[in-house]
Coordinates of C-alpha atoms in Angstrom, one line a residue:
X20 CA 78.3 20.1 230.1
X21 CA 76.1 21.9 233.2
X22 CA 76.8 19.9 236.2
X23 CA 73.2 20.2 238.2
X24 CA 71.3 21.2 234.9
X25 CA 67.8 20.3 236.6
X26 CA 68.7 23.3 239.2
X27 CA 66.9 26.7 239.0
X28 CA 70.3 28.0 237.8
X29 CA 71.1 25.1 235.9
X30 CA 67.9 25.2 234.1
X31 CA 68.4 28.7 232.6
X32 CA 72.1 28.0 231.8
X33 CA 70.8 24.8 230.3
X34 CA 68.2 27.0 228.4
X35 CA 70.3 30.1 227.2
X36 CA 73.1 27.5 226.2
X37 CA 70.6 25.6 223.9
X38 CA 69.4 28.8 222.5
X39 CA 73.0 30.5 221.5
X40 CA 73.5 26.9 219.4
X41 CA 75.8 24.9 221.5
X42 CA 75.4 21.1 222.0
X43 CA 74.8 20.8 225.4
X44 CA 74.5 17.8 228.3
X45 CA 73.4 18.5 231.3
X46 CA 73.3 16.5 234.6
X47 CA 71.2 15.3 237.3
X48 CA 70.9 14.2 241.1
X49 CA 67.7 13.0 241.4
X50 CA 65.7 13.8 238.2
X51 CA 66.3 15.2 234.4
X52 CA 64.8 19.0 233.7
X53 CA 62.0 19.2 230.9
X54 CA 64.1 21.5 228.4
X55 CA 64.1 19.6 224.9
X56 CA 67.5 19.3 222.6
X57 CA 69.6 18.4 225.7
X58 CA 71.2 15.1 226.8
X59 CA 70.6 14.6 230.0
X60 CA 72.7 11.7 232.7
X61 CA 72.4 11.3 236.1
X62 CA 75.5 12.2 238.0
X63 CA 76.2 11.7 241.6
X64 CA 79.5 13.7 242.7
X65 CA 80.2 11.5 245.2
X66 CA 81.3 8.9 243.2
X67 CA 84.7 9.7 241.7
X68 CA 84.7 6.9 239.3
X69 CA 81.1 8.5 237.7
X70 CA 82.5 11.9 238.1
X71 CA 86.4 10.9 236.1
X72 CA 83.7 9.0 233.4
X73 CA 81.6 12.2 232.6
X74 CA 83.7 14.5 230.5
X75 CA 85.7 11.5 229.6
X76 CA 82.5 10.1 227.8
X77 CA 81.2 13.4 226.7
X78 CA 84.2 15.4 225.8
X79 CA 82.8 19.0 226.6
X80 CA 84.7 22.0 225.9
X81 CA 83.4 23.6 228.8
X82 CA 82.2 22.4 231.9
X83 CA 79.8 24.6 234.2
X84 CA 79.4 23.4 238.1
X85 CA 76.0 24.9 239.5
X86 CA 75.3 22.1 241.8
X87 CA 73.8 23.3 245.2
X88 CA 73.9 20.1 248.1
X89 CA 74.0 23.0 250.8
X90 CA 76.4 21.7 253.9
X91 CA 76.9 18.3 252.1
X92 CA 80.4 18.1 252.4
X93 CA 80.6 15.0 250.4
X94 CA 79.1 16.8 247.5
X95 CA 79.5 20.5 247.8
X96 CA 83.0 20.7 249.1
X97 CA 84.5 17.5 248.2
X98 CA 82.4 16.9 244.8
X99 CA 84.1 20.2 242.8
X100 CA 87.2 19.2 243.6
X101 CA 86.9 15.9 241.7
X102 CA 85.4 17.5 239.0
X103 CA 87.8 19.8 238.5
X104 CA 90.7 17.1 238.7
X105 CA 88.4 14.9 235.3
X106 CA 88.1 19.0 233.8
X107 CA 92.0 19.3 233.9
X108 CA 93.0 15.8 233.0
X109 CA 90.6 15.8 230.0
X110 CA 91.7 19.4 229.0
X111 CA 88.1 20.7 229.6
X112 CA 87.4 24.8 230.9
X113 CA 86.0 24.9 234.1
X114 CA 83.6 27.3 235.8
X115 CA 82.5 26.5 239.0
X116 CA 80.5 28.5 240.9
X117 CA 80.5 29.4 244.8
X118 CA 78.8 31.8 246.9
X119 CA 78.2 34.8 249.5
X120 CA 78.5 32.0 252.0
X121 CA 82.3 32.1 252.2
X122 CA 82.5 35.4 254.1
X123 CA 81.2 35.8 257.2
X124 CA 80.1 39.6 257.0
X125 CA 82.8 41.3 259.0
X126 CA 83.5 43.7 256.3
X127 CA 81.8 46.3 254.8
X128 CA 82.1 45.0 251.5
X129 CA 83.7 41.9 249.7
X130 CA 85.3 42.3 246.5
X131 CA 87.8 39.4 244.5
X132 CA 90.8 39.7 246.4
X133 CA 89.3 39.0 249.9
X134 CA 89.7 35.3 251.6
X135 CA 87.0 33.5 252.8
X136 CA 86.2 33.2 256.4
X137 CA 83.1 31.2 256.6
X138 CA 80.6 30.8 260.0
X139 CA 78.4 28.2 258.8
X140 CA 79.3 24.3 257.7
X141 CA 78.0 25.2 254.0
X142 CA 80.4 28.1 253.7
X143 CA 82.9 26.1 255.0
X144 CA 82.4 23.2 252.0
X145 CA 81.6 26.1 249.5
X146 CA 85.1 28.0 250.9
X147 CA 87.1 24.7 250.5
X148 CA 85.5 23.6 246.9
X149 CA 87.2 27.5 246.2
X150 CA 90.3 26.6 247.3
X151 CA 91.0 22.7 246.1
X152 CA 89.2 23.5 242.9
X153 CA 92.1 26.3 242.5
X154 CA 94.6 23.9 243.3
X155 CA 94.0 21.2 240.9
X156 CA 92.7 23.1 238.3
X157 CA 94.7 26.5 237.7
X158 CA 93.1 28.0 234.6
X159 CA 89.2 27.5 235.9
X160 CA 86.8 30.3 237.0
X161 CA 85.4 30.0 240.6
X162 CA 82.4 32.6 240.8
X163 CA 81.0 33.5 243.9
X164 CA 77.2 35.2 243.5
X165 CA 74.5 36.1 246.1
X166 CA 70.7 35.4 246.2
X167 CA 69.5 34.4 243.1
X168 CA 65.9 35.3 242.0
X169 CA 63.7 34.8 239.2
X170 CA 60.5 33.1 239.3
X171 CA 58.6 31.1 241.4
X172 CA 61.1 28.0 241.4
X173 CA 63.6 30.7 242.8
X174 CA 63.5 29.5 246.9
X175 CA 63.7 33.1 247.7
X176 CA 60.0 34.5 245.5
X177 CA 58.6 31.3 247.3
X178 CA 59.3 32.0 250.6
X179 CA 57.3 35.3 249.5
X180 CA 54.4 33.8 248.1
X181 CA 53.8 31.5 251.0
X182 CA 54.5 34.0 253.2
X183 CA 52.3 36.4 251.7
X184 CA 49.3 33.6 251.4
X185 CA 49.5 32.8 255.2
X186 CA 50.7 29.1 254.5
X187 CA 54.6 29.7 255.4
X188 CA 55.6 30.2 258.8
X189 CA 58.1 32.6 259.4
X190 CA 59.9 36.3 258.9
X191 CA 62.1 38.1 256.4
X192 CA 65.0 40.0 258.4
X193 CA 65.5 43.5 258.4
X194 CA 69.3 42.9 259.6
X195 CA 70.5 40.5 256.6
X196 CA 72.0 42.1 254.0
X197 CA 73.1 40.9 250.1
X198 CA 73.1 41.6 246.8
X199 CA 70.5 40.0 244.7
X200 CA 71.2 38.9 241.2
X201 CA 68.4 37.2 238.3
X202 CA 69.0 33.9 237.2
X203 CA 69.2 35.1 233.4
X204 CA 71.8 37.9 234.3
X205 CA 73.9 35.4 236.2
X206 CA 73.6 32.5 233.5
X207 CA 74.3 35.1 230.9
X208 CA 77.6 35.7 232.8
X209 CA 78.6 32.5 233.6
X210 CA 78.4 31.7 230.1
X211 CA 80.0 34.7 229.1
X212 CA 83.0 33.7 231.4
X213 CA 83.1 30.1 230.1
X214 CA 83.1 31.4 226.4
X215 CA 86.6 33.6 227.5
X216 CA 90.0 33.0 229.0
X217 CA 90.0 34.1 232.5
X218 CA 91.0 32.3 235.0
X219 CA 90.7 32.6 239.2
X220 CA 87.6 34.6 241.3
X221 CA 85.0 36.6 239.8
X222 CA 81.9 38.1 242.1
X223 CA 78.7 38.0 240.1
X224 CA 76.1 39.6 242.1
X225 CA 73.8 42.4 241.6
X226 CA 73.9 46.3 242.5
X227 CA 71.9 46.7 245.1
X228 CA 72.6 45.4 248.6
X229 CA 68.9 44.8 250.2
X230 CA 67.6 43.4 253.2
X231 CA 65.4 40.2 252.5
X232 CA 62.4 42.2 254.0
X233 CA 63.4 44.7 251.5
X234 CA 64.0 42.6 248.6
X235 CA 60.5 40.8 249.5
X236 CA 58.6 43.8 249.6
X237 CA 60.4 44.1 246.2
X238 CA 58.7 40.6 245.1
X239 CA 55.7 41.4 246.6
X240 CA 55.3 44.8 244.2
X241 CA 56.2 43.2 241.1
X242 CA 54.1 39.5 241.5
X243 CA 50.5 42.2 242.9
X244 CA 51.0 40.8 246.6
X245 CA 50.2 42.5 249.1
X246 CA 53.7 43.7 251.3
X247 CA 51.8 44.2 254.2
X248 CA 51.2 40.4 255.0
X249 CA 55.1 39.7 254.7
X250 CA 56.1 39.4 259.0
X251 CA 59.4 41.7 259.7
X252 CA 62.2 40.4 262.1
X253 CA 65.6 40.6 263.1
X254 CA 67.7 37.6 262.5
X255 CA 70.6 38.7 264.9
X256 CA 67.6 37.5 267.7
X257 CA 66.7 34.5 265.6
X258 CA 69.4 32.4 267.0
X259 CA 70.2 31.3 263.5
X260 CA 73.8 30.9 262.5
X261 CA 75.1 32.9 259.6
X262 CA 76.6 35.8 258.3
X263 CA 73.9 39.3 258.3
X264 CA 75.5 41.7 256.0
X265 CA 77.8 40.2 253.2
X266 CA 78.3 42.9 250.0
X267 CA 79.5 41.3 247.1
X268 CA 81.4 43.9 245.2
X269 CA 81.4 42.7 241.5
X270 CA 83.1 45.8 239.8
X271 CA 86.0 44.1 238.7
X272 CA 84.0 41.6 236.9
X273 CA 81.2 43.3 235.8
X274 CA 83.9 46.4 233.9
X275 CA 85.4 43.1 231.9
X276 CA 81.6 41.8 230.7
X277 CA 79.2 42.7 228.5
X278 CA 76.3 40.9 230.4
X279 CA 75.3 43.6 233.1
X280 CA 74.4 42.8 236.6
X281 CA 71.3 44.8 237.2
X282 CA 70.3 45.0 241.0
X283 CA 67.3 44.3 242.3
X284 CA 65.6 47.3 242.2
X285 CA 65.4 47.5 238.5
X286 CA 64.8 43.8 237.4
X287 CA 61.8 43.5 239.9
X288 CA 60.4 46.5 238.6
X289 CA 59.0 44.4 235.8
X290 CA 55.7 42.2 237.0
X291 CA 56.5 38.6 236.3

């Protein structure tokens, strides 16, 4: 079962799940994806009764959260939490997945064993999903991950494209700093995890810290834009709140997969 299967991440894990063989149901807030040989229901997380009634009805094995509701606290911190409680009632393997968001860039770099200390309201609700899904459900996997590209439905090539065609306003900053990781890479892995028997915090990100100027440039190169049209600035004069410079490390992880993490540099070497 993928919890926000009509996502861009839930639509590749939807998609590599079909393809390895495994009955799969996938779940929507507004509407279903497209990909065929799925069963698809509409799910809202804030409604515990709906969210106790899914792997009741369904019976998964496994369970994969990939919902993104941003600084919805109702859904992104509070939602996980009641999911995880149906996961461990019903005897189901949870992997729920979190993000960069939780740290607030103070460190150099942020590997497994670091706490949270979020600066915005959606890495407040993504650090407190972490830490009540941990609670109620022991033996689940909470993976945190970074900027996730792939196509043009990833938000991050978009902001490039319109950026690039003059119809975006806007800058990428030179000062904010993570590590990009594909959408098949990271579905590959989540999969990977939810096929094992870990348990507790796993970084999935890629190798390669990069500013977003950088990694747009990046985007630019492999999709034949032109770099030169995509505006440079600093966020740190933006007045936007936020963490600049959060490192996932994922080498704890990453030595006990075989899916690799490629960074950004090599996987948007390839054009589209």
């Amino acid at each position: 079962m993928i919890i926000g299967g009509s996502g861009f991440l839930g639509a590749e894990l939807v998609r590599q799940a079909v393809a390895a063989g495994h009955a799969t149901l996938a779940t929507y807030a507004t509407r279903p994806g497209g990909l065929p040989g799925v069963t698809w229901r509409p799910l809202d997380l804030r409604n515990a009764a709906a969210v106790e009634a899914a792997p009741a009805t369904a019976g998964p094995c496994v369970i994969v959260n990939a919902t993104s509701a941003g600084a919805d606290w109702a859904v992104t911190a509070e939602g996980p939490v009641r999911l995880a409680k149906a996961a461990a009632r019903h005897g189901c393997r949870l992997v729920h997945v979190s993000s960069d968001a939780v740290f607030s860039g103070s460190r150099p770099g942020y590997d497994e064993t670091c706490p949270p200390d979020p600066v915005t309201p959606y890495g407040a609700a993504k650090a407190a999903a972490e830490t009540g899904v941990g609670l109620v459900c022991p033996g689940a996997v909470v993976a945190r991950t970074s900027l996730i590209i792939g196509d043009r439905r990833s938000a991050h090539v978009a902001a490039v494209h319109q950026l690039a065609a003059g119809v975006r306003e806007g800058v990428l900053f030179t000062d904010d700093i993570r590590c990009p990781v594909h959408v098949t890479d990271l579905a590959a892995a989540l999969l990977e995890l939810a096929a094992g028997r870990t348990a507790g915090m796993h970084h999935l990100a890629g190798t390669d810290a990069l500013s977003r100027h950088q990694l747009g440039t990046l985007i630019a190169g492999r999709d034949g834009l032109d770099p030169a049209r995509l505006p440079a600035g600093l966020r740190a004069e933006s007045g936007l709140p936020g963490a600049l410079d959060v490192r996932l490390d994922s080498r704890a992880t990453q030595r006990a997969l075989r899916t690799r993490l490629r960074g950004a540099r090599e996987f948007l070497t390839e054009r589209a």
